[in-house]
Coordinates of C-alpha atoms in Angstrom, one line a residue:
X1 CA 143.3 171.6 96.0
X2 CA 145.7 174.2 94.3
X3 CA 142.4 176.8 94.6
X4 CA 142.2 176.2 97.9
X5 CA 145.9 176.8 98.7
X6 CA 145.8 180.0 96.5
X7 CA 142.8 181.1 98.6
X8 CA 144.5 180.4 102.1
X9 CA 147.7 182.0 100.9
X10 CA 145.6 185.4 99.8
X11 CA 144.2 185.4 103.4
X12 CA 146.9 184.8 105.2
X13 CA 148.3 188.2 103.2
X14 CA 145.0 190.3 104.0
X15 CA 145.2 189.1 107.5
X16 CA 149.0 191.0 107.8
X17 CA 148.3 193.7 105.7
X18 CA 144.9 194.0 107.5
X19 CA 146.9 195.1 110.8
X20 CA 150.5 196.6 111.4
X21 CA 150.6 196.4 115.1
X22 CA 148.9 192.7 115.1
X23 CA 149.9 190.6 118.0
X24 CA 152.1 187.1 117.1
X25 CA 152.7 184.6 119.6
X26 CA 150.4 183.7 122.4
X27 CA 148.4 186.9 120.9
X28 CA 147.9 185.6 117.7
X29 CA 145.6 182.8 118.9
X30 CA 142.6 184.8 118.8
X31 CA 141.8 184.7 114.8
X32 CA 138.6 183.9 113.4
X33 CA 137.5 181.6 110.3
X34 CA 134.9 182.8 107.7
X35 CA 133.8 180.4 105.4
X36 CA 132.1 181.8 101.7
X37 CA 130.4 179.1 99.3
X38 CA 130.4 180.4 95.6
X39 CA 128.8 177.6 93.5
X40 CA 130.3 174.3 94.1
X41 CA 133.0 175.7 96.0
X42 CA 133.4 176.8 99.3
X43 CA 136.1 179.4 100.3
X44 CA 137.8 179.7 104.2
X45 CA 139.2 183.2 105.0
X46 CA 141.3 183.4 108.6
X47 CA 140.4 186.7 110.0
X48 CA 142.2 188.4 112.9
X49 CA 140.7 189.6 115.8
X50 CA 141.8 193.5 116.8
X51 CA 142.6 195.1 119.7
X52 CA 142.1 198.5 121.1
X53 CA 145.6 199.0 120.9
X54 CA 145.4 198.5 117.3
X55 CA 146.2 202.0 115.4
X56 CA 143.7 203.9 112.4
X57 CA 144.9 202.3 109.3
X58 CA 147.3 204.6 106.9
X59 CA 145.5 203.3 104.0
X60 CA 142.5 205.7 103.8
X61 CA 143.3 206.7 100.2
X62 CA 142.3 203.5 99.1
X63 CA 139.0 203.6 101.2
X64 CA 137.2 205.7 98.1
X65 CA 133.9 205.0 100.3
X66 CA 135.1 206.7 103.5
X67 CA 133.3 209.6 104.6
X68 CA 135.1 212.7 105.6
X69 CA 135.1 213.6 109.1
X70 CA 136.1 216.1 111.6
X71 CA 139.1 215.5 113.5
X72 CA 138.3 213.2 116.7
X73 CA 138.2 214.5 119.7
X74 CA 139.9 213.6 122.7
X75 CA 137.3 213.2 124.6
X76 CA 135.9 210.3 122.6
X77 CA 135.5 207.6 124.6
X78 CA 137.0 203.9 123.6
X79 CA 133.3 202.7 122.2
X80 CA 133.4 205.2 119.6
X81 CA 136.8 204.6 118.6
X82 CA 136.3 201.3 118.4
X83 CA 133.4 201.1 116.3
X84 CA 135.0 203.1 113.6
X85 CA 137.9 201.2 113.7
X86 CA 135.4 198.0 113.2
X87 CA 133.7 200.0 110.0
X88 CA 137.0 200.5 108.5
X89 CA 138.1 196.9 109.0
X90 CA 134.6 196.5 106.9
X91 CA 135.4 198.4 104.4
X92 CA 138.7 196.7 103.7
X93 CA 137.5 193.1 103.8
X94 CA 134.5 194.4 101.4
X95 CA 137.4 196.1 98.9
X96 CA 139.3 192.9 98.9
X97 CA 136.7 190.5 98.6
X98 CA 135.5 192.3 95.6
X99 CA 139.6 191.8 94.6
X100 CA 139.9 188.5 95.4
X101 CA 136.1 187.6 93.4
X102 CA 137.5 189.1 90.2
X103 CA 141.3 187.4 90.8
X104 CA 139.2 184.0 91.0
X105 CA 137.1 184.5 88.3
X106 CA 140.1 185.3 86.4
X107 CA 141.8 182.2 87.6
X108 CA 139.0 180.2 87.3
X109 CA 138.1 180.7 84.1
X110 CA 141.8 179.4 82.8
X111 CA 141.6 176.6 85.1
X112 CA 137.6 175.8 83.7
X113 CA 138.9 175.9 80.7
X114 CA 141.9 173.2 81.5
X115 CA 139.9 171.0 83.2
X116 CA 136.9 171.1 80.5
X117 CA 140.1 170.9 77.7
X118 CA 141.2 167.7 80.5
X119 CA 137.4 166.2 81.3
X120 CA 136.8 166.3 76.8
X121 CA 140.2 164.7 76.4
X122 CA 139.4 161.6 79.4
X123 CA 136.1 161.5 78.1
X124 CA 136.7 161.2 74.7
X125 CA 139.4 158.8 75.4
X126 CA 136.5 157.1 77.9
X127 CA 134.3 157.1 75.3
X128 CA 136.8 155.5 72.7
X129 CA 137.4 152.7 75.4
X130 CA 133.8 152.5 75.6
X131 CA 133.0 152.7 72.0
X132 CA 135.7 149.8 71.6
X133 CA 134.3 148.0 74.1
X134 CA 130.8 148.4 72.9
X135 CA 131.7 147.4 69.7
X136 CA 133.7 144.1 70.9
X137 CA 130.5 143.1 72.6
X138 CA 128.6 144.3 70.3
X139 CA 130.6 141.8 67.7
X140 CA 130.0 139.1 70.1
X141 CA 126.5 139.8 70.8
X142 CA 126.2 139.7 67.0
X143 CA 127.6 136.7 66.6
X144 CA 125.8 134.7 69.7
X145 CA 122.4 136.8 68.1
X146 CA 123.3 134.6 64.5
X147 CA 124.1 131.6 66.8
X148 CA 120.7 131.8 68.3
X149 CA 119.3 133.2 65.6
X150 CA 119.8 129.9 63.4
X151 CA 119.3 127.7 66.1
X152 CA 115.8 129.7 66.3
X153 CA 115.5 128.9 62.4
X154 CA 117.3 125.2 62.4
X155 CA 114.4 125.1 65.7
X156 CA 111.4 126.3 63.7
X157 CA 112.2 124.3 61.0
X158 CA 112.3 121.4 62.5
X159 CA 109.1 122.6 64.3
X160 CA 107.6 123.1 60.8
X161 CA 108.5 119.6 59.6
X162 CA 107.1 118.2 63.0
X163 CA 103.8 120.6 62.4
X164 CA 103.1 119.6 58.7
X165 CA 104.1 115.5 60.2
X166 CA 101.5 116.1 62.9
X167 CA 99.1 117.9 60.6
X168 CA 99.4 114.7 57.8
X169 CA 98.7 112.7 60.5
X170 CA 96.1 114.5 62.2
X171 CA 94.7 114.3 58.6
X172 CA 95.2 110.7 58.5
X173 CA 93.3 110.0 61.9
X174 CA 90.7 112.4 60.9
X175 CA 90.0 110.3 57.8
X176 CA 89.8 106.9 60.0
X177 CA 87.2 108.8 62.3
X178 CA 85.7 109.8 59.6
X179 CA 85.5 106.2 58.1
X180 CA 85.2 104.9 61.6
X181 CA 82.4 107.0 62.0
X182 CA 80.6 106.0 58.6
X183 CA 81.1 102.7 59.8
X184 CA 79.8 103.0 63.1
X185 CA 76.7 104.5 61.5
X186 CA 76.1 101.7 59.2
X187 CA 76.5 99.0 61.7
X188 CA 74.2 101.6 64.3
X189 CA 71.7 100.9 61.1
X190 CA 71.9 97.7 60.8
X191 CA 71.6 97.2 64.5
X192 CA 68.3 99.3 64.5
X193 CA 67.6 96.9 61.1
X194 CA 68.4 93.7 63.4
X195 CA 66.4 95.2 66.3
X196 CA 63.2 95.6 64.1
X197 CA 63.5 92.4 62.7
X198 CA 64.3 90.5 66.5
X199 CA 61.2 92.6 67.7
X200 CA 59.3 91.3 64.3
X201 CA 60.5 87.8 65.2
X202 CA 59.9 87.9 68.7
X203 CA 56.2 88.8 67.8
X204 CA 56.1 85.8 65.3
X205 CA 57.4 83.5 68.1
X206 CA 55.3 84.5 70.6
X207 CA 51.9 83.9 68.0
X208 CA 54.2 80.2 67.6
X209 CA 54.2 79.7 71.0
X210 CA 50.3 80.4 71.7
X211 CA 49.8 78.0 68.5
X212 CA 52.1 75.4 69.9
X213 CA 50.6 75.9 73.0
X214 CA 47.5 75.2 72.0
X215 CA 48.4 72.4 69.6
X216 CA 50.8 70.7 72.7
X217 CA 47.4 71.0 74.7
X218 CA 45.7 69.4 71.9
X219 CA 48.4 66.6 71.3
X220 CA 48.7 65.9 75.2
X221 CA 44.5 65.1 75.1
X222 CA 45.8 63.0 71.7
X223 CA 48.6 61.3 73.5
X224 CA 45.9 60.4 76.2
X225 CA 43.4 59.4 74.3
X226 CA 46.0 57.4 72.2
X227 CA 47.6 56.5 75.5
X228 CA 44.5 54.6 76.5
X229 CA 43.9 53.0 72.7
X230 CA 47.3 51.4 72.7
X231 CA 46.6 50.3 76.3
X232 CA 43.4 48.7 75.3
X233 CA 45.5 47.7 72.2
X234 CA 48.2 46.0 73.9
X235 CA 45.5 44.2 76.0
X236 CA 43.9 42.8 73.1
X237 CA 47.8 41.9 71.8
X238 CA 48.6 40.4 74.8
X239 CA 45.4 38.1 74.7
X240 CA 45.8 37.4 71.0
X241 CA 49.6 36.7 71.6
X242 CA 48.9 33.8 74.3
X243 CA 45.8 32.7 72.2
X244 CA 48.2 32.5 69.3
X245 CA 51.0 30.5 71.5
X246 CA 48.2 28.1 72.7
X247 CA 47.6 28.0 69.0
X248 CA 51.4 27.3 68.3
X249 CA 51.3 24.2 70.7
X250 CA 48.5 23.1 69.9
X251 CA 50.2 23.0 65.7
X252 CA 53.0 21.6 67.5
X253 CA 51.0 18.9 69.1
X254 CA 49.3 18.4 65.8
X255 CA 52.4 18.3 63.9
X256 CA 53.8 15.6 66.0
X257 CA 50.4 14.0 65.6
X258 CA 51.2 14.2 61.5
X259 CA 54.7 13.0 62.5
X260 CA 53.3 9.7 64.1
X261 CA 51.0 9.1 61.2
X262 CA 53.5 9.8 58.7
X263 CA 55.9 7.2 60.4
X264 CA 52.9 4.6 60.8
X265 CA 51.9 5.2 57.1
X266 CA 56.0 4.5 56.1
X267 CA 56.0 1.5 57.7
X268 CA 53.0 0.0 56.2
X269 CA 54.5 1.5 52.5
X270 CA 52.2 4.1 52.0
X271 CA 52.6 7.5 49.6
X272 CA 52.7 10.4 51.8
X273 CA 49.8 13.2 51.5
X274 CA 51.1 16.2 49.8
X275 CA 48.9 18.4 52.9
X276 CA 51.2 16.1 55.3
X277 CA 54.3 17.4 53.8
X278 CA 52.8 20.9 53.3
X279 CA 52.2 21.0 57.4
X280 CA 55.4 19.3 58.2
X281 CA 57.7 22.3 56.6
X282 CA 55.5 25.1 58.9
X283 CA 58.0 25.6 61.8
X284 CA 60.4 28.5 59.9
X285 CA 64.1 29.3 61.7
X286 CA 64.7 32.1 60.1
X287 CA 63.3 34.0 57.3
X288 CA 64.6 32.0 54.6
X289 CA 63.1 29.0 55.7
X290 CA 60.5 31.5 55.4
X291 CA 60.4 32.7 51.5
X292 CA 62.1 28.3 50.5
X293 CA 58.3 27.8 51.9
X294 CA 56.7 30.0 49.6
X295 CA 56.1 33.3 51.2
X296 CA 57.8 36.0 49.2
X297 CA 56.0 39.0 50.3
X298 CA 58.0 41.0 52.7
X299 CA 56.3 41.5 56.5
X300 CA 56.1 40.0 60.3
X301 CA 56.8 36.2 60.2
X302 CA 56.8 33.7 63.4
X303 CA 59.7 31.9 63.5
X304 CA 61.4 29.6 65.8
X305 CA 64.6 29.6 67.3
X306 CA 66.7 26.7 68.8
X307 CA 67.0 26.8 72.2
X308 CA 64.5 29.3 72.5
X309 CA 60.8 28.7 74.2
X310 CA 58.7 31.3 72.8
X311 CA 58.4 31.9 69.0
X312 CA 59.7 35.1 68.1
X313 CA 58.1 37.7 65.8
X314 CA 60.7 39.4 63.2
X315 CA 60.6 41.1 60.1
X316 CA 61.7 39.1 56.9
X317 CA 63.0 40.9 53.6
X318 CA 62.0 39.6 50.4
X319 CA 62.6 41.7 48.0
X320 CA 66.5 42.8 48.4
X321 CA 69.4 40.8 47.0
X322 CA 67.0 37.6 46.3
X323 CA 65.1 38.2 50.0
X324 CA 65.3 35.5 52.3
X325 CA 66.5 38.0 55.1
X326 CA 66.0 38.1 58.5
X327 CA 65.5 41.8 60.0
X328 CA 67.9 42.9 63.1
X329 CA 67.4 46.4 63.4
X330 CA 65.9 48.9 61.4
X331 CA 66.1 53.3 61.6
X332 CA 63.5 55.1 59.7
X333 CA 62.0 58.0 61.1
X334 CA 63.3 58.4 65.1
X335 CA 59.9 57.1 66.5
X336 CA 62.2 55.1 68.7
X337 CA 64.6 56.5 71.3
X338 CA 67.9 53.4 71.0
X339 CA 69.4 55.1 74.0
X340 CA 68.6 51.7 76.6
X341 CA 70.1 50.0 78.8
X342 CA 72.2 46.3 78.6
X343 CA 68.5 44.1 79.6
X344 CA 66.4 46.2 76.7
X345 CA 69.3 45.5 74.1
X346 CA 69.8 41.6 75.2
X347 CA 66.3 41.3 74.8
X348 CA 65.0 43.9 72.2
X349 CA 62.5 46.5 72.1
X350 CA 60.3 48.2 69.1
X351 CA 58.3 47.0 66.7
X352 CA 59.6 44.4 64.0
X353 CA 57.3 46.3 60.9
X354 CA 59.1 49.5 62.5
X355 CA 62.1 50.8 64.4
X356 CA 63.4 48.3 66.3
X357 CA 66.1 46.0 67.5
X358 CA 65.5 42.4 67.2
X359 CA 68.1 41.8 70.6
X360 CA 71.4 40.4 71.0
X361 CA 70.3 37.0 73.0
X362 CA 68.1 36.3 69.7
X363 CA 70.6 37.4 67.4
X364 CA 72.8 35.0 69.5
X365 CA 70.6 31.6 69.4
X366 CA 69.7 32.6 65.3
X367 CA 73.6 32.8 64.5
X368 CA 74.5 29.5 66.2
X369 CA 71.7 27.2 64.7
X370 CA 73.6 27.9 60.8
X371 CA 76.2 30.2 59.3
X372 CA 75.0 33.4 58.6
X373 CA 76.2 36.5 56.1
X374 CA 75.3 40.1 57.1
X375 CA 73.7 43.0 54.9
X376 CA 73.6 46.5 56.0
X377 CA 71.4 48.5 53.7
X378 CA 72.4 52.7 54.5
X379 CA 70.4 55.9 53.0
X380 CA 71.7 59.8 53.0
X381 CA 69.3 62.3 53.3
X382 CA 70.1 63.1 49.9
X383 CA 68.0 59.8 48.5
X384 CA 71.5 57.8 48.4
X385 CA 71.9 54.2 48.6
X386 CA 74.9 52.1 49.8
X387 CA 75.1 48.4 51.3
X388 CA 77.9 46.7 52.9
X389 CA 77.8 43.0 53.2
X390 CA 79.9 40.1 55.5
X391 CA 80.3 36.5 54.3
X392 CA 80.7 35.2 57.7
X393 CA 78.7 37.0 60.9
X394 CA 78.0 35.7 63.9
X395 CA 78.5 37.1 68.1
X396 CA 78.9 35.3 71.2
X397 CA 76.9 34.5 74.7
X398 CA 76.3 37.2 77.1
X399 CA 79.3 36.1 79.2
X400 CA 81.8 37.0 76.2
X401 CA 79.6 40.4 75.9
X402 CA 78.0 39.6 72.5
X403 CA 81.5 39.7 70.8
X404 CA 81.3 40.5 67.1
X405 CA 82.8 37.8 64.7
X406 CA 82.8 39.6 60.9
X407 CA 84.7 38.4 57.9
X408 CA 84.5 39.0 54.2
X409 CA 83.3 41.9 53.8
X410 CA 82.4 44.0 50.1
X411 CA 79.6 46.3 49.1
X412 CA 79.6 50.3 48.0
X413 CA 79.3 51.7 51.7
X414 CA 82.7 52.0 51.3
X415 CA 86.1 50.1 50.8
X416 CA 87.3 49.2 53.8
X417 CA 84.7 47.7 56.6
X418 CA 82.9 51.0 59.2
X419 CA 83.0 47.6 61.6
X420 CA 85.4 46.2 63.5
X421 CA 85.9 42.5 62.2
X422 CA 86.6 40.6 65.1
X423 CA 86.7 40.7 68.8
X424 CA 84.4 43.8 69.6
X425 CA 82.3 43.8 72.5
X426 CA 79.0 45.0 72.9
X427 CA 78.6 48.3 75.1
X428 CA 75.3 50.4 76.2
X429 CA 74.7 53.3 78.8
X430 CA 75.2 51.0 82.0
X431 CA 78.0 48.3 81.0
X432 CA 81.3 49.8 79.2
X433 CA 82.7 47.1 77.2
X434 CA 84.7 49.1 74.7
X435 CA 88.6 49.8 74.7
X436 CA 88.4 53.6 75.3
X437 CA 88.5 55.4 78.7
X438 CA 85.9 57.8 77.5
X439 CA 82.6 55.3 77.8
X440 CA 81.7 55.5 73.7
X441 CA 78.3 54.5 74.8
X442 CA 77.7 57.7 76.5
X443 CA 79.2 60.3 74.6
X444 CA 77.9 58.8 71.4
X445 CA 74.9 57.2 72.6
X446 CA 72.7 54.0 71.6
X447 CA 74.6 50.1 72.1
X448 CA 77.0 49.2 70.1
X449 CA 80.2 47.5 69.2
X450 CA 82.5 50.5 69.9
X451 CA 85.7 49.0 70.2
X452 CA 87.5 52.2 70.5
X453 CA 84.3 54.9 69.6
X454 CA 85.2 53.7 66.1
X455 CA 84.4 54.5 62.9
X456 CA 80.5 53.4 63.0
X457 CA 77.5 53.8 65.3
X458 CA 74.1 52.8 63.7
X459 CA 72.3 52.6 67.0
X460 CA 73.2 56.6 67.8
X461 CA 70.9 60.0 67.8
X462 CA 68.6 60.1 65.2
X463 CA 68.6 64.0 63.5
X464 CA 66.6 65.4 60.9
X465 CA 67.4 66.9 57.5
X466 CA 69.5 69.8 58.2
X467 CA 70.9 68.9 61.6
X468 CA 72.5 65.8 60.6
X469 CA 75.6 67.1 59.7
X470 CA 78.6 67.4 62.7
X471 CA 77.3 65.1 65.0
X472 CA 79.2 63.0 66.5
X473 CA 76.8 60.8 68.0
X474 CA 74.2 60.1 65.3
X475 CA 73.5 57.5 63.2
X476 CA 77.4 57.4 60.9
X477 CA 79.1 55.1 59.0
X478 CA 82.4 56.5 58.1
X479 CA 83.5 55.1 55.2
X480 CA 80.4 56.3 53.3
X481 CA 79.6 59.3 54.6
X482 CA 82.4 60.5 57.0
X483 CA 82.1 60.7 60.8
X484 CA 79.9 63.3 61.8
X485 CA 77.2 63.1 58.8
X486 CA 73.9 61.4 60.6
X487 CA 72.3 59.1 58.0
X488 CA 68.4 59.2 57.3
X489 CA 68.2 54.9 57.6
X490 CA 69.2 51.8 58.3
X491 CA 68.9 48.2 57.9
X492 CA 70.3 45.1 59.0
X493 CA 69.6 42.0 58.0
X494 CA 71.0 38.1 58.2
X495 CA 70.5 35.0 56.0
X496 CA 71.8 32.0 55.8
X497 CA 75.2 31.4 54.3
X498 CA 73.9 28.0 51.9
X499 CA 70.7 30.4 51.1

C-alpha cells in the first residue's frame, strides 16, 4: 500500500512539472491513466493531456537526447508544432521513468529486505508454533501409538494363546479321527469278515434247505404211509379194544359165576379152590391193587374205576418208592402237543406207555374210591433228579372245576410246595378258572391249576436242550429250578394212602 501511495505521489509531481501552463478546474478533467506491471506489481501513472496552448518546455538541458534544430519558422503550421511538442513530452516521461525504475529499485530493495527480515521472523515464529504443535501431537500420537500398540501386543497374545488352544485341540481331534478312523477300518473289516461268512452261511443254508427239502418230501410220503399204518392200526385197536371189553364181561360174568359157586360151596362147608380165590382178586382199582396181586413189572394195566363203565388203560409204576403207583401224566420227549381244550383234559388224551394225561374226570372217580398221596418225579436237562410228594391229594367234580385238595407235602424239588395246596381250579385254553386277569392258560399254555400263573406249570411248552432256559411257558417248577428254566420230564403218579 505505502508503494502505491509513493508511486501516485511521484506522478502527481511529474504530471505538474510536466506542464507550466496546465489547465486546473473544469480543464483538468482531461488526464489520462497508464498502468505499468513490473513483476508482481503493477504501477498507475496519471498523465495530463496537453493543449496547443501549452508552451516548449524550458527544460531542454536536461533532454541530453534532443536533437539540435534550426529555429522554427513561422510559417509552421499547428501539426508540426504539435508533434514536437508530443516528442518532447516523450522524452520526459522516458527520462523519468528511467528515474522513478532506479528510485524503486532502490526503495524496494530496503523494503524486500524488511519484509524478508518480517516474513523469516513470522515464519520462524510460525514454524515454532508449528514445531510446538507438532510435537504436542506428536507426544500424543506417541502415546495413543503405545496405547494401541499394547493393545496390538495384549491382542496378539491372547490370539497366540487362543492359536496354540486351537492348535492342541485341533491336535486332539485329529488324534480321535485318527483313532476314529482306525476304528472305522477295523469294523469296515470285520463287516467285510461278517459279509463273507453271511454269504458262506447263506450258501450252507440254502444246501440245508434243498436237503430238508428233500427230506420234508421224504418224511411227508413217511407221515402218509405211517398215516395209513396207524389208521389200519387203530382199526385193529379198536376191534381188539371191544373184543377185549366183551372179554371183560364176559370175566365179569364168570366171576360172578365163581361168586355163586363160592357162596353155594360155603354153605355146604366146603374149602375154597385156591384158582377161585386167584380169579376173585382180578378186578384191579388202581395200580396197587395191581403190584398186592403180584404184578411187579412196570407197564399198561386194566383197571377199574367206581362209577365208571368202561375199564380204563393206565400206566402203573413199580419200581419207584416201593411201586404201586398209578400214572397221571407223563413228559418225555414233546411227541405230544398239551395245549387242549377243557373236553380233551376232562377226558385225556396220549398214550398211557407215553406222553399223556390220564384226565381229570378219571383222576376224579380214582381219588374218591380211597385216600390217595401224590408223587411228582422232575428231571433237568442236566441228568438231575428231584421228587416232591403230598400225603393227602385229591380234586373235585367238574362243577367245582377239578379243585385241587394237597396237604403234606416233603421231597428235594424244593422246600416249600411249586403247588398251590388248596382251592385251585383247573384252567385250559377255552375256560379261565384262575385268579389272574391275564388268562395263565394262554400266555403259559397247557391246563393247569394256575391259581394266579403261579409258581408251577407241568402241562406247558415242551423245549429242547438249549432253549429251555427263559421261558416262561414251559414245563417249570420253581422251587427247583426257578421260573423260566423248562424241565426235560415229568411224572405224576398216585397210590393209595394205606399202600
Amino acid at each position: 500500500m505505502s508503494v502505491f501511495l509513493s508511486f501516485a505521489f511521484l506522478a502527481a509531481i511529474l504530471a505538474h512539472t510536466g506542464c507550466n501552463n496546465q489547465r486546473r478546474g473544469p480543464e483538468a478533467s482531461g488526464r489520462r491513466f497508464n498502468r505499468i506491471q513490473h513483476g508482481q506489481c503493477t504501477y498507475t501513472f496519471i498523465l495530463p493531456e496537453q493543449d496547443g496552448n501549452c508552451r516548449e518546455s524550458t527544460t531542454d538541458q536536461y533532454n541530453t537526447n534532443a536533437l539540435q534544430r534550426d529555429a522554427p519558422h513561422v510559417e509552421q503550421d499547428f501539426s508540426s508544432q504539435k508533434l514536437q511538442h508530443l516528442e518532447h513530452v516523450m522524452e520526459n516521461y522516458t527520462q523519468w521513468l528511467q528515474k522513478l525504475e532506479n528510485y524503486i529499485v532502490e526503495n524496494m530493495k530496503s523494503e524486500m529486505v524488511q519484509l524478508q527480515q518480517n516474513a523469516v521472523q513470522n515464519h520462524t515464529a510460525t514454524m515454532l508454533e508449528i514445531g510446538t504443535s507438532l510435537l504436542s501431537q506428536t507426544a500424543e500420537q506417541t502415546r495413543k501409538l503405545t496405547d494401541v500398540e499394547t493393545q496390538v501386543l495384549n491382542q496378539t497374545s491372547r490370539l497366540e494363546i487362543q492359536l496354540l488352544e486351537n492348535s492342541l485341540s485341533t491336535y486332539k481331534l485329529e488324534k480321535q479321527l485318527l483313532q476314529q478312523t482306525h476304528e472305522i477300518l477295523k469294523i469296515h473289516e470285520k463287516n467285510s469278515l461278517l459279509e463273507h461268512r453271511i454269504l458262506e452261511m447263506e450258501e450252507r443254508h440254502k444246501e440245508e434247505m434243498d436237503t430238508l427239502k428233500e427230506e420234508k418230501e421224504n418224511l411227508q410220503s413217511l407221515v402218509t404211509r405211517q398215516s395209513n399204518i396207524i389208521q389200519e392200526l387203530e382199526k385193529q385197536l379198536n376191534k381188539a379194544t371191544s373184543n377185549n371189553s366183551v372179554l371183560q364181561k364176559q370175566q365179569l360174568e364168570l366171576m360172578d359165576t365163581v361168586h355163586t359157586l363160592i357162596t353155594l360151596c360155603s354153605k355146604e362147608g366146603g374149602a375154597k379152590p385156591s384158582f377161585l380165590l386167584k380169579e376173585e382178586e382180578k378186578p384191579f382199582r388202581d395200580c396197587a391193587d395191581v403190584y398186592q396181586s403180584g404184578f411187579n413189572k412196570s407197564g399198561v394195566y386194566t383197571i377199574y374205576i367206581n362209577n365208571v363203565s368202561d375199564p380204563k388203560k393206565v400206566f402203573c409204576n413199580m419200581e419207584i418208592a416201593g411201586g404201586g403207583w398209578t400214572v397221571i401224566q407223563h413228559r418225555e420227549d414233546g411227541s405230544l402237543d398239551f395245549q387242549k381244550n377243557w373236553k380233551e383234559y376232562k377226558m385225556g388224551f396220549g398214550s398211557p406207555s407215553g406222553e399223556h394225561w390220564l384226565g381229570n374226570e378219571f383222576i376224579f372217580a380214582i381219588t374218591s374210591q380211597r385216600q390217595y398221596s401224590l408223587r411228582i418225579e422232575l428231571m433237568d436237562w442236566e441228568g438231575n433228579r428231584a421228587y416232591s410228594q403230598y400225603d393227602r391229594f385229591h380234586i373235585g367234580n367238574e362243577k367245582q372245576n377239578y379243585r385241587l385238595y394237597l396237604k403234606g407235602h416233603s421231597g428235594t424239588a424244593g422246600k416249600q410246595s411249586s403247588l398251590i395246596l388248596h382251592g385251585a381250579e383247573f384252567s385250559t385254553k377255552d375256560a379261565d378258572n384262575d385268579n389272574c386277569m391275564c388268562k395263565c392258560a394262554l400266555m403259559l399254555t397247557g391246563g393247569w391249576w394256575f391259581d394266579a400263573c403261579g409258581p408251577s406249570n407241568l402241562n406247558g411248552m415242551f423245549y429242547t436242550a438249549g432253549q429251555n432256559h427263559g421261558k416262561l411257558n414251559g414245563i417249570k417248577w420253581h422251587y427247583f429250578k426257578g421260573p423260566s428254566y423248562s424241565l426235560r420230564s415229568t411224572t405224576m403218579m398216585i397210590r393209595p394212602l394205606d399202600f
